Amino acid sequence: MEDRRKHSRVNGKFVGSAVIAEAFYGAQSTLLRLRTYGGDCLDFTLDDVPDAEAAIEFSRHDMRPISIKIQHGGKRCSVIALAADGPRRIDVTLGAALALHQNGVHVVVDGGLRIGSPCSTRTIAGGV
């Protein structure tokens, strides 16, 4: 059976939300292969790489990251982590978010929605 879903390339911005299906790390940038709710595949390029040292801070503070949200092309990232005294949401750098993903933490990438657009994850736009 042939896969007929759309495969597109976007740099830094897109409209909608997706999960990371694959990641490819270069010297100064990261290519994320995203899978949208509708099953479409987007290649999403970010101008950052994993920061392993920032990711290690979670274990130093006895927290277990379980979910990451990357927003607005990586300008805003947050982590939901479990701790002895309950769950916490912590803002992190894009490099820390990418390193946590490398360590197996689930990531949602949120490109936002255009005002006036129907709620659709199939729309790709040049800006948010």
Tab-separated table of N, CA, C and O in Angstrom:
chain	number	residue	atom	x	y	z
A	1	MET	N	0.835	-1.173	0.000
A	1	MET	CA	0.000	0.000	0.000
A	1	MET	C	0.884	1.243	0.000
A	1	MET	O	1.774	1.388	0.828
A	2	GLU	N	0.660	2.133	-0.898
A	2	GLU	CA	1.467	3.330	-1.044
A	2	GLU	C	1.042	4.406	-0.046
A	2	GLU	O	-0.140	4.626	0.180
A	3	ASP	N	2.019	5.085	0.582
A	3	ASP	CA	1.735	6.164	1.511
A	3	ASP	C	1.511	7.445	0.719
A	3	ASP	O	2.418	7.955	0.088
A	4	ARG	N	0.299	7.972	0.751
A	4	ARG	CA	-0.043	9.154	-0.042
A	4	ARG	C	-0.136	10.428	0.794
A	4	ARG	O	-0.627	11.434	0.317
A	5	ARG	N	0.307	10.384	2.041
A	5	ARG	CA	0.263	11.578	2.879
A	5	ARG	C	1.266	12.604	2.372
A	5	ARG	O	2.282	12.271	1.774
A	6	LYS	N	0.987	13.863	2.678
A	6	LYS	CA	1.852	14.950	2.247
A	6	LYS	C	3.153	14.949	3.031
A	6	LYS	O	3.188	14.655	4.201
A	7	HIS	N	4.238	15.287	2.351
A	7	HIS	CA	5.542	15.464	2.981
A	7	HIS	C	6.046	16.829	2.530
A	7	HIS	O	6.218	17.065	1.349
A	8	SER	N	6.270	17.738	3.478
A	8	SER	CA	6.666	19.104	3.155
A	8	SER	C	7.890	19.500	3.962
A	8	SER	O	8.195	18.903	4.977
A	9	ARG	N	8.566	20.562	3.512
A	9	ARG	CA	9.693	21.124	4.237
A	9	ARG	C	9.331	22.527	4.686
A	9	ARG	O	8.776	23.301	3.928
A	10	VAL	N	9.649	22.838	5.960
A	10	VAL	CA	9.438	24.178	6.490
A	10	VAL	C	10.678	24.562	7.283
A	10	VAL	O	11.346	23.718	7.854
A	11	ASN	N	11.010	25.830	7.306
A	11	ASN	CA	12.161	26.312	8.060
A	11	ASN	C	11.697	27.237	9.172
A	11	ASN	O	11.259	28.336	8.910
A	12	GLY	N	11.786	26.767	10.414
A	12	GLY	CA	11.558	27.606	11.574
A	12	GLY	C	10.133	27.858	11.988
A	12	GLY	O	9.892	28.110	13.136
A	13	LYS	N	9.159	27.810	11.082
A	13	LYS	CA	7.786	28.135	11.445
A	13	LYS	C	6.809	27.278	10.648
A	13	LYS	O	7.039	26.983	9.496
A	14	PHE	N	5.720	26.907	11.289
A	14	PHE	CA	4.619	26.250	10.610
A	14	PHE	C	3.371	26.477	11.442
A	14	PHE	O	3.444	26.939	12.578
A	15	VAL	N	2.221	26.194	10.887
A	15	VAL	CA	0.959	26.363	11.587
A	15	VAL	C	0.424	24.995	11.943
A	15	VAL	O	0.342	24.115	11.092
A	16	GLY	N	0.072	24.792	13.187
A	16	GLY	CA	-0.480	23.532	13.638
A	16	GLY	C	0.350	22.920	14.746
A	16	GLY	O	1.149	23.587	15.387
A	17	SER	N	0.158	21.631	14.980
A	17	SER	CA	0.939	20.933	15.996
A	17	SER	C	1.293	19.548	15.479
A	17	SER	O	0.628	19.018	14.594
A	18	ALA	N	2.353	18.998	16.058
A	18	ALA	CA	2.856	17.708	15.589
A	18	ALA	C	3.730	17.086	16.670
A	18	ALA	O	4.065	17.733	17.673
A	19	VAL	N	4.098	15.828	16.460
A	19	VAL	CA	5.071	15.151	17.318
A	19	VAL	C	6.316	14.858	16.492
A	19	VAL	O	6.259	14.806	15.263
A	20	ILE	N	7.433	14.674	17.160
A	20	ILE	CA	8.675	14.357	16.461
A	20	ILE	C	8.694	12.864	16.136
A	20	ILE	O	8.620	12.032	17.032
A	21	ALA	N	8.782	12.556	14.857
A	21	ALA	CA	8.898	11.171	14.413
A	21	ALA	C	10.370	10.756	14.320
A	21	ALA	O	10.725	9.629	14.633
A	22	GLU	N	11.228	11.689	13.881
A	22	GLU	CA	12.670	11.448	13.755
A	22	GLU	C	13.392	12.772	13.931
A	22	GLU	O	12.814	13.829	13.686
A	23	ALA	N	14.656	12.715	14.320
A	23	ALA	CA	15.474	13.920	14.439
A	23	ALA	C	16.857	13.638	13.873
A	23	ALA	O	17.404	12.547	14.056
A	24	PHE	N	17.409	14.631	13.178
A	24	PHE	CA	18.740	14.534	12.581
A	24	PHE	C	19.527	15.753	13.036
A	24	PHE	O	19.104	16.885	12.794
A	25	TYR	N	20.657	15.516	13.699
A	25	TYR	CA	21.411	16.593	14.312
A	25	TYR	C	22.661	16.906	13.514
A	25	TYR	O	23.460	16.023	13.233
A	26	GLY	N	22.822	18.183	13.163
A	26	GLY	CA	24.017	18.648	12.478
A	26	GLY	C	24.905	19.398	13.449
A	26	GLY	O	24.669	19.401	14.661
A	27	ALA	N	25.921	20.059	12.935
A	27	ALA	CA	26.861	20.798	13.775
A	27	ALA	C	26.230	22.049	14.379
A	27	ALA	O	26.544	22.427	15.504
A	28	GLN	N	25.308	22.699	13.626
A	28	GLN	CA	24.710	23.947	14.103
A	28	GLN	C	23.195	23.994	13.963
A	28	GLN	O	22.577	24.995	14.300
A	29	SER	N	22.609	22.929	13.460
A	29	SER	CA	21.156	22.925	13.291
A	29	SER	C	20.609	21.514	13.485
A	29	SER	O	21.358	20.545	13.507
A	30	THR	N	19.300	21.455	13.630
A	30	THR	CA	18.604	20.186	13.824
A	30	THR	C	17.453	20.105	12.839
A	30	THR	O	16.712	21.079	12.659
A	31	LEU	N	17.302	18.967	12.203
A	31	LEU	CA	16.162	18.718	11.323
A	31	LEU	C	15.230	17.754	12.051
A	31	LEU	O	15.638	16.660	12.426
A	32	LEU	N	14.007	18.205	12.280
A	32	LEU	CA	12.999	17.363	12.908
A	32	LEU	C	12.019	16.900	11.851
A	32	LEU	O	11.509	17.707	11.082
A	33	ARG	N	11.762	15.620	11.807
A	33	ARG	CA	10.710	15.091	10.946
A	33	ARG	C	9.487	14.980	11.834
A	33	ARG	O	9.455	14.199	12.779
A	34	LEU	N	8.500	15.826	11.556
A	34	LEU	CA	7.306	15.915	12.381
A	34	LEU	C	6.156	15.151	11.745
A	34	LEU	O	6.026	15.113	10.529
A	35	ARG	N	5.292	14.590	12.584
A	35	ARG	CA	4.089	13.901	12.120
A	35	ARG	C	2.901	14.640	12.725
A	35	ARG	O	2.787	14.777	13.927
A	36	THR	N	2.030	15.152	11.858
A	36	THR	CA	0.860	15.894	12.315
A	36	THR	C	-0.261	14.942	12.724
A	36	THR	O	-0.207	13.740	12.445
A	37	TYR	N	-1.286	15.494	13.339
A	37	TYR	CA	-2.460	14.720	13.737
A	37	TYR	C	-3.067	14.001	12.531
A	37	TYR	O	-3.481	12.861	12.631
A	38	GLY	N	-3.068	14.666	11.393
A	38	GLY	CA	-3.628	14.085	10.174
A	38	GLY	C	-2.711	13.089	9.487
A	38	GLY	O	-3.067	12.534	8.460
A	39	GLY	N	-1.514	12.879	10.030
A	39	GLY	CA	-0.589	11.910	9.458
A	39	GLY	C	0.392	12.496	8.460
A	39	GLY	O	1.223	11.775	7.919
A	40	ASP	N	0.301	13.794	8.178
A	40	ASP	CA	1.248	14.415	7.258
A	40	ASP	C	2.624	14.510	7.901
A	40	ASP	O	2.765	14.579	9.121
A	41	CYS	N	3.648	14.528	7.070
A	41	CYS	CA	5.026	14.592	7.546
A	41	CYS	C	5.632	15.931	7.138
A	41	CYS	O	5.511	16.350	5.986
A	42	LEU	N	6.263	16.607	8.102
A	42	LEU	CA	6.918	17.892	7.833
A	42	LEU	C	8.372	17.786	8.244
A	42	LEU	O	8.681	17.282	9.326
A	43	ASP	N	9.283	18.265	7.422
A	43	ASP	CA	10.676	18.404	7.817
A	43	ASP	C	10.835	19.826	8.327
A	43	ASP	O	10.629	20.787	7.589
A	44	PHE	N	11.197	19.960	9.590
A	44	PHE	CA	11.209	21.237	10.306
A	44	PHE	C	12.630	21.525	10.765
A	44	PHE	O	13.183	20.768	11.569
A	45	THR	N	13.257	22.585	10.270
A	45	THR	CA	14.644	22.901	10.588
A	45	THR	C	14.723	23.942	11.697
A	45	THR	O	14.046	24.965	11.645
A	46	LEU	N	15.563	23.668	12.697
A	46	LEU	CA	15.799	24.589	13.809
A	46	LEU	C	17.281	24.945	13.853
A	46	LEU	O	18.136	24.085	13.626
A	47	ASP	N	17.587	26.186	14.189
A	47	ASP	CA	18.972	26.648	14.269
A	47	ASP	C	19.531	26.441	15.679
A	47	ASP	O	19.962	27.385	16.337
A	48	ASP	N	19.510	25.200	16.144
A	48	ASP	CA	20.063	24.860	17.457
A	48	ASP	C	20.356	23.365	17.486
A	48	ASP	O	19.863	22.618	16.639
A	49	VAL	N	21.147	22.952	18.451
A	49	VAL	CA	21.507	21.540	18.630
A	49	VAL	C	21.284	21.171	20.095
A	49	VAL	O	21.158	22.040	20.954
A	50	PRO	N	21.250	19.865	20.402
A	50	PRO	CA	21.036	19.444	21.788
A	50	PRO	C	22.120	19.961	22.740
A	50	PRO	O	23.295	20.014	22.399
A	51	ASP	N	21.685	20.342	23.939
A	51	ASP	CA	22.574	20.792	25.005
A	51	ASP	C	22.496	19.759	26.126
A	51	ASP	O	21.657	19.845	27.020
A	52	ALA	N	23.366	18.757	26.061
A	52	ALA	CA	23.328	17.634	27.006
A	52	ALA	C	23.491	18.087	28.451
A	52	ALA	O	22.845	17.550	29.347
A	53	GLU	N	24.329	19.069	28.690
A	53	GLU	CA	24.558	19.546	30.059
A	53	GLU	C	23.275	20.121	30.666
A	53	GLU	O	22.977	19.881	31.835
A	54	ALA	N	22.511	20.838	29.892
A	54	ALA	CA	21.243	21.398	30.398
A	54	ALA	C	20.261	20.290	30.734
A	54	ALA	O	19.519	20.378	31.716
A	55	ALA	N	20.248	19.226	29.965
A	55	ALA	CA	19.337	18.108	30.219
A	55	ALA	C	19.717	17.356	31.493
A	55	ALA	O	18.850	16.851	32.213
A	56	ILE	N	21.003	17.298	31.809
A	56	ILE	CA	21.482	16.595	32.999
A	56	ILE	C	20.981	17.263	34.280
A	56	ILE	O	20.812	16.608	35.306
A	57	GLU	N	20.701	18.561	34.221
A	57	GLU	CA	20.228	19.291	35.399
A	57	GLU	C	18.975	18.664	36.012
A	57	GLU	O	18.770	18.729	37.220
A	58	PHE	N	18.138	18.044	35.194
A	58	PHE	CA	16.921	17.427	35.725
A	58	PHE	C	17.253	16.294	36.684
A	58	PHE	O	16.662	16.193	37.758
A	59	SER	N	18.197	15.445	36.310
A	59	SER	CA	18.555	14.345	37.205
A	59	SER	C	19.274	14.868	38.449
A	59	SER	O	19.108	14.314	39.537
A	60	ARG	N	20.029	15.934	38.308
A	60	ARG	CA	20.703	16.526	39.475
A	60	ARG	C	19.693	17.047	40.498
A	60	ARG	O	19.985	17.126	41.677
A	61	HIS	N	18.520	17.458	40.023
A	61	HIS	CA	17.469	17.975	40.901
A	61	HIS	C	16.391	16.930	41.173
A	61	HIS	O	15.287	17.265	41.597
A	62	ASP	N	16.692	15.667	40.914
A	62	ASP	CA	15.809	14.540	41.191
A	62	ASP	C	14.430	14.708	40.528
A	62	ASP	O	13.392	14.502	41.152
A	63	MET	N	14.446	15.105	39.239
A	63	MET	CA	13.211	15.244	38.465
A	63	MET	C	13.286	14.350	37.235
A	63	MET	O	14.362	14.155	36.667
A	64	ARG	N	12.132	13.824	36.844
A	64	ARG	CA	12.064	12.957	35.672
A	64	ARG	C	11.192	13.619	34.598
A	64	ARG	O	9.967	13.667	34.734
A	65	PRO	N	11.804	14.143	33.530
A	65	PRO	CA	11.034	14.759	32.441
A	65	PRO	C	10.177	13.706	31.729
A	65	PRO	O	10.670	12.610	31.427
A	66	ILE	N	8.910	14.028	31.481
A	66	ILE	CA	8.024	13.091	30.788
A	66	ILE	C	7.443	13.659	29.502
A	66	ILE	O	6.975	12.908	28.658
A	67	SER	N	7.478	14.987	29.337
A	67	SER	CA	6.896	15.584	28.141
A	67	SER	C	7.511	16.956	27.898
A	67	SER	O	7.800	17.688	28.835
A	68	ILE	N	7.685	17.273	26.617
A	68	ILE	CA	8.263	18.560	26.212
A	68	ILE	C	7.328	19.224	25.219
A	68	ILE	O	6.734	18.560	24.366
A	69	LYS	N	7.236	20.553	25.303
A	69	LYS	CA	6.482	21.330	24.320
A	69	LYS	C	7.425	22.389	23.754
A	69	LYS	O	7.989	23.196	24.490
A	70	ILE	N	7.613	22.354	22.434
A	70	ILE	CA	8.417	23.349	21.728
A	70	ILE	C	7.452	24.245	20.976
A	70	ILE	O	6.639	23.767	20.185
A	71	GLN	N	7.521	25.553	21.224
A	71	GLN	CA	6.606	26.503	20.598
A	71	GLN	C	7.355	27.571	19.808
A	71	GLN	O	8.489	27.916	20.132
A	72	HIS	N	6.692	28.114	18.828
A	72	HIS	CA	7.158	29.262	18.050
A	72	HIS	C	8.586	29.095	17.543
A	72	HIS	O	9.443	29.944	17.757
A	73	GLY	N	8.837	27.981	16.875
A	73	GLY	CA	10.143	27.749	16.274
A	73	GLY	C	11.255	27.567	17.288
A	73	GLY	O	12.421	27.748	16.972
A	74	GLY	N	10.903	27.215	18.524
A	74	GLY	CA	11.900	26.984	19.560
A	74	GLY	C	12.146	28.170	20.462
A	74	GLY	O	12.962	28.103	21.375
A	75	LYS	N	11.421	29.263	20.250
A	75	LYS	CA	11.605	30.445	21.092
A	75	LYS	C	11.086	30.224	22.500
A	75	LYS	O	11.528	30.866	23.439
A	76	ARG	N	10.129	29.300	22.637
A	76	ARG	CA	9.574	28.993	23.958
A	76	ARG	C	9.463	27.476	24.093
A	76	ARG	O	8.816	26.826	23.289
A	77	CYS	N	10.109	26.928	25.109
A	77	CYS	CA	10.074	25.483	25.348
A	77	CYS	C	9.791	25.235	26.822
A	77	CYS	O	10.280	25.962	27.683
A	78	SER	N	9.016	24.199	27.087
A	78	SER	CA	8.744	23.843	28.475
A	78	SER	C	8.722	22.331	28.617
A	78	SER	O	8.486	21.602	27.657
A	79	VAL	N	8.970	21.892	29.852
A	79	VAL	CA	9.036	20.475	30.178
A	79	VAL	C	8.080	20.204	31.333
A	79	VAL	O	8.023	20.980	32.293
A	80	ILE	N	7.344	19.119	31.227
A	80	ILE	CA	6.601	18.601	32.367
A	80	ILE	C	7.483	17.514	32.964
A	80	ILE	O	7.911	16.587	32.256
A	81	ALA	N	7.795	17.657	34.250
A	81	ALA	CA	8.667	16.695	34.929
A	81	ALA	C	8.012	16.215	36.214
A	81	ALA	O	7.299	16.975	36.877
A	82	LEU	N	8.260	14.962	36.540
A	82	LEU	CA	7.791	14.407	37.806
A	82	LEU	C	8.868	14.632	38.852
A	82	LEU	O	10.056	14.457	38.578
A	83	ALA	N	8.441	15.022	40.052
A	83	ALA	CA	9.349	15.210	41.180
A	83	ALA	C	8.702	14.578	42.413
A	83	ALA	O	7.516	14.245	42.399
A	84	ALA	N	9.479	14.423	43.466
A	84	ALA	CA	8.972	13.794	44.687
A	84	ALA	C	7.754	14.522	45.239
A	84	ALA	O	6.849	13.899	45.789
A	85	ASP	N	7.697	15.838	45.071
A	85	ASP	CA	6.581	16.616	45.606
A	85	ASP	C	5.502	16.926	44.565
A	85	ASP	O	4.663	17.795	44.777
A	86	GLY	N	5.517	16.235	43.432
A	86	GLY	CA	4.485	16.402	42.417
A	86	GLY	C	5.033	16.866	41.082
A	86	GLY	O	6.218	17.173	40.956
A	87	PRO	N	4.172	16.941	40.072
A	87	PRO	CA	4.617	17.355	38.741
A	87	PRO	C	4.929	18.853	38.692
A	87	PRO	O	4.357	19.638	39.442
A	88	ARG	N	5.836	19.190	37.784
A	88	ARG	CA	6.228	20.595	37.592
A	88	ARG	C	6.323	20.904	36.107
A	88	ARG	O	6.709	20.058	35.317
A	89	ARG	N	6.007	22.148	35.763
A	89	ARG	CA	6.251	22.646	34.409
A	89	ARG	C	7.405	23.626	34.511
A	89	ARG	O	7.367	24.563	35.305
A	90	ILE	N	8.439	23.391	33.699
A	90	ILE	CA	9.660	24.178	33.780
A	90	ILE	C	10.011	24.693	32.388
A	90	ILE	O	10.045	23.923	31.422
A	91	ASP	N	10.286	25.990	32.268
A	91	ASP	CA	10.750	26.550	31.008
A	91	ASP	C	12.208	26.159	30.804
A	91	ASP	O	13.010	26.200	31.751
A	92	VAL	N	12.554	25.764	29.573
A	92	VAL	CA	13.919	25.352	29.244
A	92	VAL	C	14.327	25.966	27.915
A	92	VAL	O	13.505	26.474	27.169
A	93	THR	N	15.619	25.865	27.613
A	93	THR	CA	16.115	26.322	26.318
A	93	THR	C	15.770	25.278	25.250
A	93	THR	O	15.491	24.116	25.564
A	94	LEU	N	15.845	25.691	24.006
A	94	LEU	CA	15.625	24.757	22.903
A	94	LEU	C	16.675	23.652	22.929
A	94	LEU	O	16.366	22.482	22.720
A	95	GLY	N	17.918	24.000	23.228
A	95	GLY	CA	18.978	22.994	23.303
A	95	GLY	C	18.695	21.935	24.353
A	95	GLY	O	18.927	20.742	24.135
A	96	ALA	N	18.161	22.349	25.505
A	96	ALA	CA	17.800	21.392	26.556
A	96	ALA	C	16.648	20.508	26.088
A	96	ALA	O	16.664	19.290	26.307
A	97	ALA	N	15.655	21.094	25.433
A	97	ALA	CA	14.515	20.323	24.930
A	97	ALA	C	14.979	19.273	23.921
A	97	ALA	O	14.541	18.119	23.967
A	98	LEU	N	15.882	19.653	23.027
A	98	LEU	CA	16.394	18.698	22.035
A	98	LEU	C	17.199	17.583	22.694
A	98	LEU	O	17.107	16.418	22.287
A	99	ALA	N	17.979	17.917	23.718
A	99	ALA	CA	18.758	16.894	24.422
A	99	ALA	C	17.840	15.924	25.165
A	99	ALA	O	18.078	14.716	25.167
A	100	LEU	N	16.781	16.443	25.766
A	100	LEU	CA	15.829	15.568	26.449
A	100	LEU	C	15.144	14.643	25.447
A	100	LEU	O	14.911	13.472	25.728
A	101	HIS	N	14.846	15.174	24.256
A	101	HIS	CA	14.265	14.324	23.215
A	101	HIS	C	15.240	13.203	22.849
A	101	HIS	O	14.839	12.050	22.694
A	102	GLN	N	16.508	13.531	22.722
A	102	GLN	CA	17.521	12.504	22.433
A	102	GLN	C	17.519	11.415	23.496
A	102	GLN	O	17.823	10.267	23.206
A	103	ASN	N	17.163	11.789	24.723
A	103	ASN	CA	17.117	10.841	25.838
A	103	ASN	C	15.784	10.104	25.920
A	103	ASN	O	15.558	9.365	26.877
A	104	GLY	N	14.890	10.316	24.951
A	104	GLY	CA	13.658	9.548	24.889
A	104	GLY	C	12.401	10.221	25.399
A	104	GLY	O	11.349	9.587	25.479
A	105	VAL	N	12.467	11.505	25.745
A	105	VAL	CA	11.287	12.210	26.232
A	105	VAL	C	10.398	12.600	25.046
A	105	VAL	O	10.881	13.075	24.021
A	106	HIS	N	9.091	12.404	25.190
A	106	HIS	CA	8.106	12.705	24.145
A	106	HIS	C	8.011	14.221	23.923
A	106	HIS	O	7.973	14.986	24.886
A	107	VAL	N	7.949	14.645	22.648
A	107	VAL	CA	7.920	16.068	22.310
A	107	VAL	C	6.720	16.396	21.421
A	107	VAL	O	6.458	15.700	20.445
A	108	VAL	N	6.047	17.495	21.771
A	108	VAL	CA	5.016	18.085	20.926
A	108	VAL	C	5.569	19.412	20.423
A	108	VAL	O	6.106	20.200	21.199
A	109	VAL	N	5.461	19.650	19.119
A	109	VAL	CA	5.890	20.912	18.532
A	109	VAL	C	4.636	21.677	18.140
A	109	VAL	O	3.788	21.175	17.398
A	110	ASP	N	4.499	22.881	18.687
A	110	ASP	CA	3.310	23.703	18.473
A	110	ASP	C	3.695	24.918	17.639
A	110	ASP	O	4.433	25.777	18.095
A	111	GLY	N	3.187	24.950	16.420
A	111	GLY	CA	3.455	26.082	15.545
A	111	GLY	C	2.414	27.165	15.649
A	111	GLY	O	2.513	28.193	15.008
A	112	GLY	N	1.371	26.951	16.458
A	112	GLY	CA	0.312	27.933	16.612
A	112	GLY	C	-0.728	27.800	15.515
A	112	GLY	O	-0.597	27.021	14.583
A	113	LEU	N	-1.770	28.556	15.642
A	113	LEU	CA	-2.849	28.587	14.654
A	113	LEU	C	-3.069	30.008	14.196
A	113	LEU	O	-2.972	30.939	14.977
A	114	ARG	N	-3.365	30.175	12.949
A	114	ARG	CA	-3.688	31.497	12.423
A	114	ARG	C	-5.055	31.932	12.894
A	114	ARG	O	-5.988	31.145	12.918
A	115	ILE	N	-5.195	33.190	13.247
A	115	ILE	CA	-6.494	33.724	13.637
A	115	ILE	C	-7.419	33.669	12.435
A	115	ILE	O	-7.056	34.050	11.328
A	116	GLY	N	-8.609	33.153	12.636
A	116	GLY	CA	-9.586	33.062	11.556
A	116	GLY	C	-9.492	31.785	10.759
A	116	GLY	O	-10.322	31.531	9.904
A	117	SER	N	-8.482	30.957	11.020
A	117	SER	CA	-8.358	29.692	10.298
A	117	SER	C	-9.104	28.604	11.049
A	117	SER	O	-9.168	28.628	12.267
A	118	PRO	N	-9.639	27.646	10.326
A	118	PRO	CA	-10.239	26.516	11.035
A	118	PRO	C	-9.156	25.749	11.783
A	118	PRO	O	-7.986	25.814	11.427
A	119	CYS	N	-9.532	25.062	12.814
A	119	CYS	CA	-8.573	24.303	13.622
A	119	CYS	C	-8.107	23.097	12.827
A	119	CYS	O	-8.746	22.066	12.807
A	120	SER	N	-6.988	23.239	12.131
A	120	SER	CA	-6.509	22.182	11.258
A	120	SER	C	-5.012	22.022	11.416
A	120	SER	O	-4.283	23.004	11.471
A	121	THR	N	-4.538	20.790	11.457
A	121	THR	CA	-3.095	20.554	11.521
A	121	THR	C	-2.533	20.308	10.129
A	121	THR	O	-1.360	20.030	9.993
A	122	ARG	N	-3.346	20.408	9.111
A	122	ARG	CA	-2.863	20.152	7.752
A	122	ARG	C	-2.388	21.412	7.045
A	122	ARG	O	-1.887	21.325	5.945
A	123	THR	N	-2.567	22.564	7.639
A	123	THR	CA	-2.178	23.820	7.017
A	123	THR	C	-0.722	24.116	7.310
A	123	THR	O	-0.292	24.039	8.447
A	124	ILE	N	0.025	24.455	6.291
A	124	ILE	CA	1.423	24.860	6.456
A	124	ILE	C	1.527	26.296	5.966
A	124	ILE	O	1.047	26.621	4.892
A	125	ALA	N	2.148	27.153	6.784
A	125	ALA	CA	2.272	28.551	6.394
A	125	ALA	C	3.681	29.024	6.682
A	125	ALA	O	4.399	28.433	7.479
A	126	GLY	N	4.075	30.121	6.074
A	126	GLY	CA	5.406	30.670	6.259
A	126	GLY	C	5.598	31.403	7.560
A	126	GLY	O	6.698	31.714	7.928
A	127	GLY	N	4.551	31.707	8.296
A	127	GLY	CA	4.714	32.444	9.537
A	127	GLY	C	3.595	32.191	10.510
A	127	GLY	O	2.535	31.743	10.145
A	128	VAL	N	3.919	32.488	11.747
A	128	VAL	CA	2.924	32.330	12.806
A	128	VAL	C	2.700	33.666	13.445
A	128	VAL	O	3.592	34.410	13.672
